[in-house]
């Protein structure tokens, strides 16, 4: 199941990051068994500073 929620502040502008999550659920329970962040987004920084955004995401999280 895919879900989106707010995460820690953006390293560039300090607005909350939007986290795209992949949740794995058990057949025996409605509660998520595991969550994995598949993408981090900051609409302002990705649009206005795309090169800095990619560089900072690699430094902080090892991804873009």
CSV table of C-alpha atoms in Angstrom, one decimal:
chain,number,residue,atom,x,y,z
A,1,UNK,CA,0.0,0.0,0.0
A,2,UNK,CA,1.3,3.4,-0.9
A,3,UNK,CA,0.9,6.3,1.5
A,4,UNK,CA,2.2,9.9,1.9
A,5,UNK,CA,3.0,11.8,5.1
A,6,UNK,CA,5.1,14.6,6.4
A,7,UNK,CA,8.6,13.9,7.5
A,8,UNK,CA,11.6,15.9,8.8
A,9,UNK,CA,12.4,19.4,7.6
A,10,UNK,CA,13.9,20.0,4.1
A,11,UNK,CA,17.6,20.6,4.4
A,12,UNK,CA,17.4,23.5,2.0
A,13,UNK,CA,14.2,25.5,3.1
A,14,UNK,CA,13.2,23.8,6.4
A,15,UNK,CA,9.6,23.1,5.2
A,16,UNK,CA,8.4,19.6,6.1
A,17,UNK,CA,9.3,17.0,3.5
A,18,UNK,CA,6.6,14.8,1.9
A,19,UNK,CA,7.5,11.2,2.3
A,20,UNK,CA,6.1,8.6,-0.1
A,21,UNK,CA,5.9,5.3,1.8
A,22,UNK,CA,5.4,1.7,0.8
A,23,UNK,CA,3.6,-0.1,3.6
A,24,UNK,CA,3.6,-3.9,3.8
A,25,UNK,CA,0.7,-5.4,5.8
A,26,UNK,CA,0.2,-8.8,7.3
A,27,UNK,CA,-2.7,-11.0,6.3
A,28,UNK,CA,-3.4,-11.5,10.0
A,29,UNK,CA,-3.4,-7.8,11.0
A,30,UNK,CA,-4.5,-4.4,9.7
A,31,UNK,CA,-1.4,-2.8,11.1
A,32,UNK,CA,1.6,-2.2,8.9
A,33,UNK,CA,4.4,-4.7,9.4
A,34,UNK,CA,7.0,-2.6,7.6
A,35,UNK,CA,7.3,0.8,6.0
A,36,UNK,CA,9.9,1.9,3.5
A,37,UNK,CA,10.4,5.5,2.2
A,38,UNK,CA,10.4,5.3,-1.6
A,39,UNK,CA,10.7,9.1,-2.2
A,40,UNK,CA,11.2,12.4,-0.4
A,41,UNK,CA,9.7,15.5,-1.9
A,42,UNK,CA,9.8,19.3,-1.4
A,43,UNK,CA,7.9,20.9,-4.2
A,44,UNK,CA,9.5,24.3,-3.7
A,45,UNK,CA,13.1,23.2,-3.7
A,46,UNK,CA,12.7,20.6,-6.4
A,47,UNK,CA,11.2,23.2,-8.7
A,48,UNK,CA,13.4,26.2,-8.0
A,49,UNK,CA,16.8,24.5,-7.1
A,50,UNK,CA,16.8,21.0,-8.8
A,51,UNK,CA,20.6,20.6,-8.9
A,52,UNK,CA,21.0,21.6,-5.2
A,53,UNK,CA,18.1,19.3,-4.3
A,54,UNK,CA,19.6,16.3,-5.9
A,55,UNK,CA,23.0,16.9,-4.3
A,56,UNK,CA,21.6,17.5,-0.8
A,57,UNK,CA,19.4,14.4,-1.0
A,58,UNK,CA,22.3,12.2,-2.0
A,59,UNK,CA,24.4,13.6,0.9
A,60,UNK,CA,21.7,13.2,3.5
A,61,UNK,CA,19.8,10.1,2.4
A,62,UNK,CA,21.8,8.4,-0.4
A,63,UNK,CA,19.0,9.0,-2.9
A,64,UNK,CA,17.3,11.6,-5.0
